[in-house]
């Protein structure tokens, strides 16, 4: 007979004594259990004791988390969190340097536990730490020269404890003084600072900026992006990651007008070029660094949004002068023409030149730039190309102006449409996603990377136009081919613009046709009626195969990330389906698993029969909560919840789109519902096409009739039929 569900068998340790094996009744108050343990060892005052996990976490057992205790767990009887908090609160104020240092080290370790953190914060511990940072450490400034290592450790443990305590979200970030912010900023601005102190200080600045608009303004007054950039030139990847995170946070919170016109905007634009030092290092880039680089790339390109959404004012002389400059560079027209001939003659000459430049409106080209997007950004790109790649610009314009009208590749129209396309490819104007790591190294190798990117692509467009022997009617077809060339070249993540250019050389129009033909052969879809009927007949078998694969994957299980305000301190939990498909087993993990998770480590379970529904996206309970993971689009796309009983639910955030599809499909299959994910559609197409090809192998080169052959006439008699009787 299995033991009652509320009874958990554990071992409890006490220093100097043999571990005690006992059964814990989860219905019994925790204070009564602690009292029973203390009586077994003859310990007085049981109210001053608590139970703690005897693992690397040392987290306290409370009434809230006691259900996480698993059979076979090892617990430790220890001093209560309130007592330890009181002792550490007194010890860190000791006049003895060694005692203070030991106390701060213990505080940094203990603060990871929310139970201890709450008790320490109740003693106004956060204020004590901030006072130590503001003024308490200054009394040791005279001793820094002879006790520098000790001073560095003292400050490091103080800041570590502060970060750990604040990460629990118990205290608001808005409560900190300007003196504290100035002190933290000073640690970041110093050139020679202890690595641990610098890392914690950067983490604190990032959290301040992201969590409070008021604190952003105070931090922005104390530190500039230019002061942060030197930290990117070192070799410590953690420092570099935290530095880029602070830069991204400052930029995200800055008002729109400051992003474009603040004196620090130059530093923001120069930052990607400085980051090339990080990318070119021999060390592999970890996921957090890749995410921060992706965010920086997105924010840098978003500087273009203002110009992209600005229409040209035909009455603005400065803007009209840019078009005159394009004409002057292309045709080397000097000012003397302004004074020669009649007004009508000059207008006629301008109209002719604007037609050669490929504008849609030959009389007033300014009208071409009233479409948003790309707005004035297209004109900026054209002027950059004309000034910095003058020979290529002149060659393209003159080459096309000498062709027949229908074979001319219009430079003006092409530039406008290409700029719009590049903005779509690079998603200019969209906010960065929470879990994306997709950055392009080549955009960190030039201070005007987007303009250089345009220059390469406009030359590609002209080359492809010639290869396709296109006419004006083929304009959209050419743009589609160019888009395919660019996106295919970007998939290999070129390290430099030159490498990107080389990749495009190998993606000529002929090569694109070959790739398309090859893909079409692999994804051939037979449309004849007998083939379609065969597909319909096979489809249920394939769907059942996909269903079994989904359920098998659920049986293997998946590690999910818990909702956390800080990305670098992720916590995990694991969920898997039982082999008989009757129960979901789940439980918390200390870290992301490297191999198979033991079955007995997942103590919580949910019977499949109790599941009422599966909801996704905005319908999930954890996505309705205020500020849940900033409600960003990507997290919404990965969120799903299992609802059971009356108001109970199990919330998931899938690690990626693949796992999201697997789990939503599998859970719907368990509930007898249709699997509708993108992954299912993709698998169905792949498996169905493969099965069709296998079944039709013997019919190669045989014509399949569109209609079935006629049924032969009935025989005159049925004497040939064998009578079983």
XYZ file of C-alpha atoms in Angstrom:
725
model
C 0.000 0.000 0.000
C 1.548 3.345 -1.021
C 2.281 5.898 1.761
C -0.220 8.773 2.238
C 0.334 11.688 -0.151
C 0.745 14.139 2.732
C 3.592 12.187 4.381
C 7.172 12.997 3.253
C 10.185 10.992 4.441
C 13.265 13.156 5.066
C 16.569 13.254 6.941
C 17.272 16.187 9.286
C 20.819 17.235 10.224
C 22.126 19.066 13.312
C 25.847 19.866 13.840
C 27.484 17.317 16.118
C 24.610 14.834 15.975
C 23.610 11.904 13.798
C 21.001 12.792 11.156
C 17.439 12.086 12.226
C 15.171 10.142 9.862
C 11.544 11.141 10.216
C 8.237 11.458 8.442
C 6.808 14.937 7.992
C 3.064 15.344 7.917
C 2.404 18.204 5.481
C -0.963 18.888 7.159
C 0.783 19.562 10.464
C 1.971 23.173 11.195
C 5.666 23.716 10.510
C 6.192 25.138 14.003
C 4.944 21.864 15.507
C 7.361 19.849 13.343
C 10.304 22.083 14.369
C 9.272 21.738 18.024
C 9.232 17.942 17.661
C 12.718 17.958 16.092
C 14.112 20.220 18.860
C 12.680 17.987 21.569
C 14.403 15.005 19.975
C 17.774 16.734 20.459
C 16.798 18.417 23.750
C 17.112 21.907 22.287
C 15.299 24.729 24.134
C 13.444 27.654 22.524
C 12.182 25.892 19.335
C 10.749 29.234 18.121
C 14.325 30.403 17.390
C 14.950 27.488 15.003
C 13.970 26.783 11.424
C 14.394 24.085 8.791
C 16.633 24.665 5.799
C 17.498 22.763 2.618
C 20.872 21.072 3.155
C 22.037 21.750 -0.401
C 23.948 24.512 -2.155
C 20.953 26.888 -1.912
C 20.441 26.681 1.900
C 16.935 28.080 1.390
C 14.605 28.174 4.390
C 11.512 25.954 4.544
C 8.353 28.016 5.064
C 4.628 27.370 5.009
C 4.592 28.722 1.431
C 7.297 26.453 -0.010
C 6.996 23.364 2.222
C 5.133 21.501 -0.551
C 8.390 21.482 -2.520
C 9.931 19.042 -0.011
C 10.470 15.727 -1.779
C 10.849 12.203 -0.439
C 14.474 11.548 0.461
C 15.309 15.228 0.927
C 18.006 16.213 3.416
C 17.058 19.133 5.645
C 19.039 21.005 8.266
C 17.891 22.377 11.608
C 19.300 25.883 11.868
C 18.800 29.280 13.430
C 15.653 31.049 12.224
C 15.853 33.629 9.449
C 14.805 36.410 11.831
C 17.596 35.513 14.283
C 20.258 35.286 11.535
C 19.100 38.582 10.025
C 19.349 40.284 13.431
C 22.845 38.861 14.040
C 24.141 39.885 10.602
C 22.561 43.320 10.951
C 24.640 43.830 14.100
C 27.829 42.179 12.776
C 28.088 44.312 9.631
C 28.165 47.396 11.874
C 31.147 46.042 13.819
C 34.222 48.239 14.189
C 36.428 45.216 13.436
C 37.374 45.121 9.757
C 37.672 41.321 9.695
C 34.339 40.783 11.454
C 32.625 43.246 9.116
C 34.109 41.493 6.080
C 32.986 38.020 7.252
C 29.511 39.343 8.057
C 29.111 40.940 4.607
C 30.284 37.723 2.939
C 27.637 35.733 4.882
C 25.046 38.386 4.058
C 25.787 38.150 0.324
C 25.258 34.362 0.448
C 22.134 34.460 2.645
C 20.413 37.222 0.677
C 19.633 34.836 -2.177
C 16.905 33.346 0.044
C 13.697 35.399 -0.047
C 12.750 34.325 3.496
C 15.982 35.744 4.915
C 15.779 38.757 2.587
C 12.343 39.692 3.924
C 13.563 39.530 7.538
C 16.693 41.578 6.810
C 14.719 44.181 4.874
C 12.253 44.435 7.787
C 15.220 45.534 9.922
C 15.775 48.400 7.442
C 18.790 46.499 6.105
C 18.662 48.081 2.642
C 19.067 51.549 4.164
C 22.008 50.316 6.220
C 23.780 48.988 3.109
C 23.150 52.178 1.133
C 24.523 54.268 4.019
C 27.641 52.092 4.078
C 28.095 52.676 0.361
C 27.454 56.431 0.632
C 29.609 57.225 3.656
C 30.604 54.203 5.700
C 33.356 53.103 3.354
C 34.930 56.564 3.300
C 36.376 56.138 6.786
C 38.622 53.468 5.265
C 39.859 55.654 2.405
C 43.089 56.414 4.232
C 43.691 52.686 4.588
C 43.037 51.903 0.918
C 46.695 52.026 -0.065
C 47.746 49.457 2.517
C 44.462 47.493 2.654
C 43.267 47.776 -0.936
C 42.356 44.055 -1.400
C 40.354 44.099 1.840
C 38.594 47.321 0.891
C 37.710 45.905 -2.541
C 36.222 42.749 -0.955
C 34.301 44.822 1.581
C 32.662 46.915 -1.103
C 32.154 43.925 -3.408
C 30.231 41.906 -0.796
C 28.199 44.986 0.183
C 27.083 45.565 -3.410
C 26.497 41.825 -3.996
C 24.204 41.643 -0.961
C 22.393 44.772 -2.157
C 21.825 43.315 -5.647
C 20.570 39.987 -4.233
C 18.165 41.710 -1.843
C 16.767 44.024 -4.527
C 16.264 41.160 -6.984
C 13.432 39.789 -4.841
C 11.302 42.811 -5.767
C 10.345 43.563 -2.157
C 11.682 47.141 -2.109
C 10.938 49.753 -4.783
C 13.889 51.182 -6.713
C 12.425 54.691 -6.396
C 13.535 55.008 -2.756
C 17.256 55.646 -3.307
C 19.024 58.947 -2.755
C 21.061 60.933 -5.246
C 24.166 60.436 -3.061
C 23.878 56.653 -3.471
C 23.457 56.974 -7.248
C 26.481 59.287 -7.453
C 28.594 56.789 -5.493
C 27.608 53.834 -7.722
C 28.206 55.920 -10.855
C 31.639 56.924 -9.545
C 32.674 53.259 -9.286
C 31.730 52.799 -12.955
C 33.560 55.940 -14.079
C 36.842 55.042 -12.348
C 39.364 53.537 -14.732
C 41.030 51.242 -12.161
C 38.264 49.557 -10.179
C 37.917 46.086 -8.700
C 36.242 43.804 -11.278
C 33.600 42.503 -8.866
C 32.720 46.030 -7.723
C 32.480 47.248 -11.315
C 30.255 44.320 -12.304
C 27.844 44.844 -9.375
C 27.771 48.604 -9.968
C 26.858 48.126 -13.628
C 24.112 45.674 -12.638
C 22.690 48.191 -10.149
C 22.705 51.005 -12.737
C 20.933 48.801 -15.293
C 18.200 47.862 -12.785
C 17.756 51.483 -11.685
C 17.349 52.714 -15.253
C 14.957 49.940 -16.309
C 12.760 50.076 -13.190
C 12.241 53.826 -12.719
C 11.946 56.759 -15.104
C 12.885 59.131 -12.268
C 16.042 57.127 -11.525
C 16.885 57.095 -15.249
C 17.032 60.883 -15.222
C 19.283 60.904 -12.167
C 21.593 58.193 -13.561
C 21.770 59.936 -16.955
C 23.024 63.080 -15.218
C 25.834 61.154 -13.526
C 27.130 58.961 -16.324
C 27.277 59.195 -20.109
C 27.586 56.495 -22.709
C 31.012 57.879 -23.561
C 32.202 57.030 -20.034
C 30.928 53.460 -20.418
C 32.584 52.716 -23.761
C 36.140 52.210 -22.311
C 34.834 49.158 -20.418
C 34.158 47.508 -23.793
C 37.858 47.628 -24.656
C 38.873 45.152 -21.935
C 38.899 41.363 -22.101
C 36.367 40.458 -19.382
C 33.226 39.366 -21.259
C 31.001 39.693 -18.167
C 32.016 43.349 -17.762
C 31.450 43.923 -21.474
C 28.000 42.300 -21.269
C 26.943 44.384 -18.272
C 28.299 47.535 -19.941
C 26.294 46.978 -23.131
C 23.253 46.186 -20.966
C 23.562 49.584 -19.239
C 24.019 51.362 -22.591
C 20.905 49.623 -23.932
C 18.933 50.497 -20.789
C 19.924 54.182 -20.999
C 18.970 54.292 -24.646
C 15.650 52.457 -24.149
C 14.537 54.871 -21.422
C 15.752 58.050 -23.097
C 13.044 60.361 -24.537
C 12.567 60.300 -28.309
C 13.969 63.795 -28.817
C 17.161 63.020 -26.872
C 17.837 59.951 -28.988
C 18.311 62.120 -32.042
C 19.519 65.486 -30.793
C 21.233 64.941 -27.421
C 24.977 65.555 -27.413
C 25.457 61.935 -26.345
C 23.721 60.631 -29.471
C 27.093 60.699 -31.189
C 28.380 58.301 -28.586
C 25.396 56.054 -29.130
C 26.147 55.910 -32.842
C 29.855 55.310 -32.222
C 29.155 52.523 -29.725
C 28.473 49.756 -32.300
C 31.867 50.406 -33.886
C 33.554 50.101 -30.475
C 31.712 46.805 -29.890
C 33.614 45.275 -32.838
C 36.414 44.702 -30.304
C 34.067 42.341 -28.448
C 32.969 40.454 -31.569
C 36.486 39.970 -32.951
C 37.872 38.469 -29.727
C 38.743 34.784 -29.736
C 36.283 34.026 -26.921
C 32.934 32.524 -27.967
C 30.028 34.910 -27.427
C 27.627 33.603 -24.777
C 23.835 33.875 -25.041
C 23.515 36.920 -22.768
C 26.166 38.843 -24.714
C 24.500 37.840 -28.000
C 21.166 39.134 -26.690
C 22.646 42.467 -25.604
C 24.378 42.873 -28.992
C 21.064 42.135 -30.709
C 19.340 44.781 -28.560
C 22.086 47.309 -29.331
C 21.757 46.557 -33.056
C 17.980 47.085 -32.926
C 18.290 50.325 -30.957
C 20.953 51.666 -33.319
C 18.813 50.988 -36.385
C 15.808 52.510 -34.628
C 17.650 55.856 -34.793
C 16.678 55.758 -38.465
C 12.951 55.610 -37.691
C 12.562 59.372 -37.405
C 13.947 59.993 -40.912
C 12.078 56.956 -42.243
C 8.753 58.427 -41.094
C 9.509 62.044 -42.146
C 7.946 63.246 -45.401
C 9.858 65.647 -47.601
C 8.602 69.212 -47.603
C 8.612 70.352 -51.270
C 8.858 73.968 -50.043
C 11.998 73.334 -47.929
C 14.939 74.750 -49.885
C 17.558 72.792 -47.882
C 15.868 69.525 -48.809
C 15.499 70.578 -52.430
C 19.229 71.402 -52.472
C 19.978 67.732 -51.789
C 18.212 66.789 -55.029
C 20.172 69.517 -56.848
C 23.369 68.029 -55.366
C 22.453 64.571 -56.713
C 21.950 66.112 -60.153
C 25.198 68.086 -59.960
C 27.341 65.094 -58.996
C 25.788 62.896 -61.687
C 26.052 65.298 -64.591
C 28.738 67.723 -63.343
C 26.412 70.678 -63.935
C 27.948 73.955 -62.715
C 26.251 77.112 -61.623
C 26.727 78.897 -64.965
C 23.736 77.074 -66.367
C 21.535 78.988 -63.922
C 22.307 82.213 -65.738
C 22.120 80.960 -69.318
C 18.961 80.545 -71.358
C 15.345 81.143 -70.513
C 13.482 79.809 -67.483
C 11.572 77.392 -69.725
C 14.837 76.036 -71.143
C 16.296 75.472 -67.663
C 13.093 73.738 -66.496
C 13.227 71.497 -69.543
C 16.857 70.643 -68.785
C 16.038 69.873 -65.115
C 13.137 67.648 -66.153
C 15.401 65.739 -68.566
C 18.069 65.225 -65.891
C 15.557 64.133 -63.242
C 14.204 61.583 -65.715
C 17.755 60.248 -66.188
C 18.135 60.059 -62.398
C 15.105 57.751 -62.368
C 12.611 59.811 -60.379
C 8.925 59.027 -60.859
C 7.963 62.705 -60.862
C 10.328 64.318 -63.389
C 9.030 67.853 -62.822
C 9.151 67.882 -59.012
C 11.167 64.927 -57.610
C 10.432 66.098 -54.030
C 7.000 64.455 -54.370
C 8.704 61.020 -54.596
C 9.870 61.374 -50.993
C 6.448 62.060 -49.490
C 5.746 58.316 -49.149
C 6.417 56.970 -45.644
C 8.173 54.716 -45.120
C 10.935 55.328 -46.333
C 10.482 59.130 -46.386
C 13.638 61.213 -46.134
C 15.765 58.178 -45.249
C 15.831 57.213 -48.943
C 17.155 60.659 -49.911
C 19.799 60.424 -47.153
C 20.968 57.094 -48.554
C 21.118 58.424 -52.116
C 23.199 61.444 -51.058
C 25.573 59.220 -49.037
C 26.033 56.939 -52.051
C 26.634 59.895 -54.392
C 29.247 61.485 -52.085
C 31.091 58.438 -50.719
C 30.875 56.132 -53.757
C 30.872 58.790 -56.444
C 32.324 56.673 -59.274
C 29.786 53.885 -58.774
C 26.957 56.434 -58.522
C 27.923 58.217 -61.751
C 28.405 54.909 -63.554
C 24.934 53.632 -62.576
C 23.167 56.884 -63.538
C 24.965 57.366 -66.883
C 24.750 53.680 -67.765
C 20.980 53.651 -67.351
C 20.422 57.014 -68.994
C 22.002 55.634 -72.177
C 19.605 52.673 -72.385
C 16.172 52.500 -73.962
C 13.470 53.893 -71.699
C 11.864 50.513 -71.048
C 15.211 48.855 -70.164
C 16.367 51.665 -67.882
C 16.839 50.768 -64.185
C 15.475 53.941 -62.506
C 17.976 54.946 -59.819
C 15.564 57.210 -57.897
C 12.646 54.795 -57.772
C 14.979 51.860 -57.057
C 16.623 53.689 -54.148
C 13.283 54.540 -52.561
C 11.925 50.989 -52.832
C 15.249 49.456 -51.755
C 15.428 51.652 -48.642
C 11.896 50.586 -47.725
C 12.856 46.931 -48.243
C 16.013 47.193 -46.108
C 13.984 48.756 -43.286
C 11.602 45.787 -43.443
C 14.442 43.245 -43.447
C 16.168 44.906 -40.466
C 12.802 45.659 -38.733
C 13.580 49.327 -38.213
C 11.238 50.811 -35.621
C 10.346 47.556 -33.836
C 11.204 47.069 -30.159
C 13.754 44.353 -29.318
C 12.434 40.926 -28.296
C 13.117 39.459 -24.860
C 14.786 36.198 -25.937
C 16.281 36.968 -29.352
C 20.045 36.556 -29.988
C 19.993 37.266 -33.740
C 22.599 39.977 -34.342
C 24.699 40.607 -37.466
C 28.435 41.159 -36.764
C 28.972 43.164 -39.966
C 26.815 46.045 -38.665
C 29.346 46.605 -35.866
C 32.293 47.127 -38.227
C 31.434 50.562 -39.682
C 30.201 53.817 -38.165
C 27.726 54.245 -41.055
C 26.830 50.590 -41.494
C 23.251 51.097 -42.731
C 24.332 53.560 -45.427
C 27.157 51.236 -46.538
C 24.664 48.352 -46.547
C 22.451 50.406 -48.874
C 25.388 51.231 -51.181
C 26.222 47.549 -51.621
C 22.574 46.628 -52.228
C 21.849 49.404 -54.769
C 24.787 48.190 -56.854
C 23.470 44.639 -56.497
C 20.052 45.798 -57.727
C 21.552 47.396 -60.835
C 23.602 44.238 -61.534
C 20.566 41.965 -61.111
C 18.495 44.225 -63.383
C 21.033 43.743 -66.153
C 21.261 39.976 -65.561
C 17.470 39.672 -65.794
C 17.353 41.932 -68.885
C 14.455 43.564 -67.124
C 12.074 46.191 -68.443
C 10.036 48.726 -66.483
C 7.188 46.154 -66.206
C 9.580 43.775 -64.377
C 10.413 46.224 -61.577
C 8.605 44.272 -58.826
C 10.081 40.971 -60.013
C 13.592 42.413 -59.803
C 12.915 43.710 -56.279
C 11.745 40.230 -55.209
C 14.940 38.645 -56.543
C 17.095 41.301 -54.843
C 15.300 40.735 -51.535
C 15.967 37.009 -51.830
C 19.645 37.659 -52.610
C 20.025 39.917 -49.556
C 18.211 37.634 -47.110
C 20.134 34.562 -48.298
C 23.436 36.436 -47.911
C 22.485 37.575 -44.380
C 21.722 34.032 -43.207
C 25.440 33.146 -43.035
C 26.012 36.082 -40.630
C 28.967 37.686 -42.509
C 31.603 39.188 -40.204
C 32.196 42.228 -42.406
C 30.594 44.243 -45.196
C 33.242 42.939 -47.597
C 32.304 39.364 -46.724
C 28.647 40.229 -47.325
C 29.582 41.708 -50.710
C 31.526 38.542 -51.612
C 28.555 36.397 -50.688
C 26.328 38.454 -52.993
C 28.782 37.883 -55.858
C 28.004 34.166 -55.572
C 24.246 34.777 -55.553
C 23.723 35.952 -59.113
C 20.311 35.783 -60.777
C 21.323 32.494 -62.436
C 22.251 31.020 -59.049
C 18.940 32.189 -57.543
C 17.075 30.425 -60.368
C 19.019 27.221 -59.662
C 18.259 27.442 -55.938
C 14.589 28.065 -56.635
C 14.448 25.138 -59.050
C 16.144 22.860 -56.551
C 13.745 23.874 -53.782
C 10.790 23.470 -56.110
C 11.928 19.944 -56.957
C 12.200 19.111 -53.258
C 8.785 20.584 -52.469
C 6.972 19.424 -55.588
C 3.233 19.400 -55.124
C 1.271 17.155 -57.498
C -2.059 18.693 -58.394
C -3.763 15.963 -60.411
C -7.029 14.611 -58.995
C -5.877 11.018 -58.292
C -2.815 12.362 -56.449
C -4.957 14.725 -54.365
C -7.299 11.867 -53.450
C -4.316 9.764 -52.391
C -3.034 12.645 -50.251
C -6.396 12.920 -48.487
C -6.362 9.171 -47.804
C -2.825 9.245 -46.361
C -3.301 12.421 -44.303
C -4.981 10.795 -41.222
C -2.108 8.280 -40.964
C 0.468 11.077 -41.031
C -1.496 13.098 -38.455
C -1.528 10.093 -36.108
C 2.242 9.731 -36.585
C 2.748 13.423 -35.689
C 0.511 12.999 -32.645
C 2.582 10.063 -31.379
C 5.783 12.047 -31.905
C 4.385 14.954 -29.886
C 3.351 12.693 -27.007
C 6.755 10.983 -27.050
C 8.431 14.391 -26.786
C 6.218 15.285 -23.828
C 7.299 12.032 -22.179
C 10.955 13.101 -22.591
C 10.125 16.402 -20.870
C 11.331 19.991 -21.239
C 13.105 22.528 -19.017
C 11.162 25.797 -18.738
C 12.361 29.200 -17.508
C 10.527 30.717 -14.562
C 9.270 34.282 -14.804
C 12.065 36.467 -13.470
C 12.717 40.209 -13.519
C 16.436 39.630 -14.168
C 17.533 37.604 -17.153
C 20.934 36.646 -15.743
C 19.525 34.918 -12.664
C 17.142 32.521 -14.351
C 15.433 29.793 -12.370
C 14.130 26.655 -14.022
C 11.507 23.973 -13.654
C 10.968 20.731 -15.525
C 7.798 19.068 -16.777
C 7.238 15.703 -18.431
C 4.347 13.393 -19.305
C 4.200 9.924 -17.761
C 4.751 6.987 -20.193
C 1.094 5.958 -19.842
C -0.009 9.504 -20.791
C -2.067 9.823 -17.591
C -0.071 12.308 -15.461
C 2.097 15.444 -15.889
C 5.096 15.329 -13.501
C 6.872 18.599 -12.710
C 9.248 20.207 -10.235
C 11.822 22.980 -9.690
C 15.489 22.700 -10.740
C 18.504 24.567 -9.414
C 19.982 24.956 -12.878
C 19.333 24.026 -16.477
C 19.761 20.214 -16.781
C 22.608 18.842 -18.879
C 21.225 15.304 -19.158
C 18.123 13.310 -18.272
C 16.240 14.522 -15.193
C 15.634 11.680 -12.662
C 11.970 10.748 -12.359
C 11.964 10.905 -8.550
C 13.134 14.549 -8.593
C 9.768 15.667 -10.049
C 7.459 15.307 -7.053
C 4.515 17.460 -8.175
C 1.966 15.925 -10.479
C -1.188 16.859 -12.360
C -3.549 14.145 -13.702
C -4.366 14.686 -17.373
C -8.010 13.883 -16.579
C -8.177 17.030 -14.416
C -7.093 19.363 -17.235
C -9.982 21.584 -18.342
C -8.359 23.578 -21.120
C -5.140 24.855 -22.682
C -4.911 28.612 -23.311
C -2.183 30.582 -25.096
C -0.845 34.134 -25.451
C -2.826 36.958 -23.867
C -5.397 34.512 -22.449
C -2.778 33.039 -20.076
C -3.118 34.078 -16.405
C 0.587 34.976 -16.117
C 0.358 37.237 -19.181
C -2.551 39.168 -17.653
C -0.499 40.069 -14.584
C 0.821 43.631 -14.518
C 4.345 43.921 -15.897
C 4.737 40.194 -16.573
C 8.017 40.061 -18.503
C 7.203 43.519 -19.893
C 4.398 41.957 -21.979
C 6.674 41.894 -25.010
C 5.490 40.273 -28.213
C 7.918 37.351 -28.240
C 7.102 36.197 -24.697
C 3.380 36.388 -25.508
C 4.003 34.102 -28.478
C 5.758 31.528 -26.233
C 3.308 31.559 -23.308
C 0.660 28.888 -22.621
C -1.204 27.672 -19.540
C -2.941 24.489 -18.426
C -6.181 25.189 -16.524
C -7.506 22.620 -14.055
C -10.043 22.413 -11.239
C -11.911 25.689 -10.630
C -9.258 28.403 -10.693
C -5.952 26.516 -10.639
C -3.445 26.779 -13.470
C 0.070 25.712 -14.494
C 1.900 28.455 -16.402
C 4.540 27.840 -19.077
C 6.921 30.008 -21.080
C 8.492 27.830 -23.779
C 12.245 28.233 -24.405
C 11.611 28.648 -28.140
C 8.923 28.391 -30.817
C 9.707 24.722 -31.498
C 9.052 23.663 -27.890
C 5.948 25.869 -27.776
C 4.463 24.036 -30.776
C 5.440 20.611 -29.401
C 3.767 21.241 -26.020
C 0.611 22.964 -27.248
C 0.163 20.217 -29.866
C 0.809 17.447 -27.326
C -1.552 18.911 -24.712
C -4.293 19.414 -27.307
C -3.801 15.833 -28.482
C -4.201 14.601 -24.887
C -7.472 16.529 -24.664
C -8.678 15.090 -27.980
C -8.464 18.446 -29.753
C -6.973 19.335 -33.125
C -3.258 20.149 -33.394
C -3.049 23.489 -35.207
C 0.487 24.801 -34.691
C 2.819 26.004 -37.458
C 5.127 23.112 -36.607
C 2.330 20.581 -37.247
C 1.557 22.116 -40.635
C 5.242 22.037 -41.553
C 5.638 18.415 -40.422
C 2.478 17.415 -42.263
C 3.750 18.945 -45.525
C 7.195 17.361 -45.186
C 6.015 13.865 -44.243
C 3.105 13.875 -46.683
C 5.299 14.930 -49.614
C 7.892 12.292 -48.706
C 5.246 9.556 -48.406
C 3.713 10.582 -51.728
C 7.080 10.404 -53.485
C 7.776 6.963 -52.033
C 4.387 5.620 -53.126
C 4.724 7.075 -56.614
C 8.271 5.844 -57.275
C 7.011 2.920 -59.400
C 4.926 5.284 -61.543
C 7.862 7.321 -62.812
C 7.367 8.355 -66.471
C 3.860 6.822 -66.453
C 1.019 9.174 -67.277
C -1.625 9.158 -64.573
C -5.088 9.714 -66.115
C -7.182 12.576 -64.797
C -10.323 10.412 -64.686
C -10.607 6.749 -63.653
C -10.945 4.152 -66.491
C -14.554 3.119 -67.349
C -16.086 0.167 -65.505
C -16.406 -2.823 -67.906
C -19.847 -4.184 -68.806
C -21.366 -6.908 -66.665
C -20.727 -10.461 -67.900
C -23.595 -12.398 -69.508
C -23.569 -14.890 -66.610
C -21.875 -15.452 -63.289
C -21.174 -19.207 -63.675
C -17.494 -18.583 -62.928
C -18.330 -17.513 -59.370
C -17.284 -20.187 -56.890
C -20.028 -21.326 -54.520
C -18.586 -21.950 -51.073
C -21.502 -24.293 -50.222
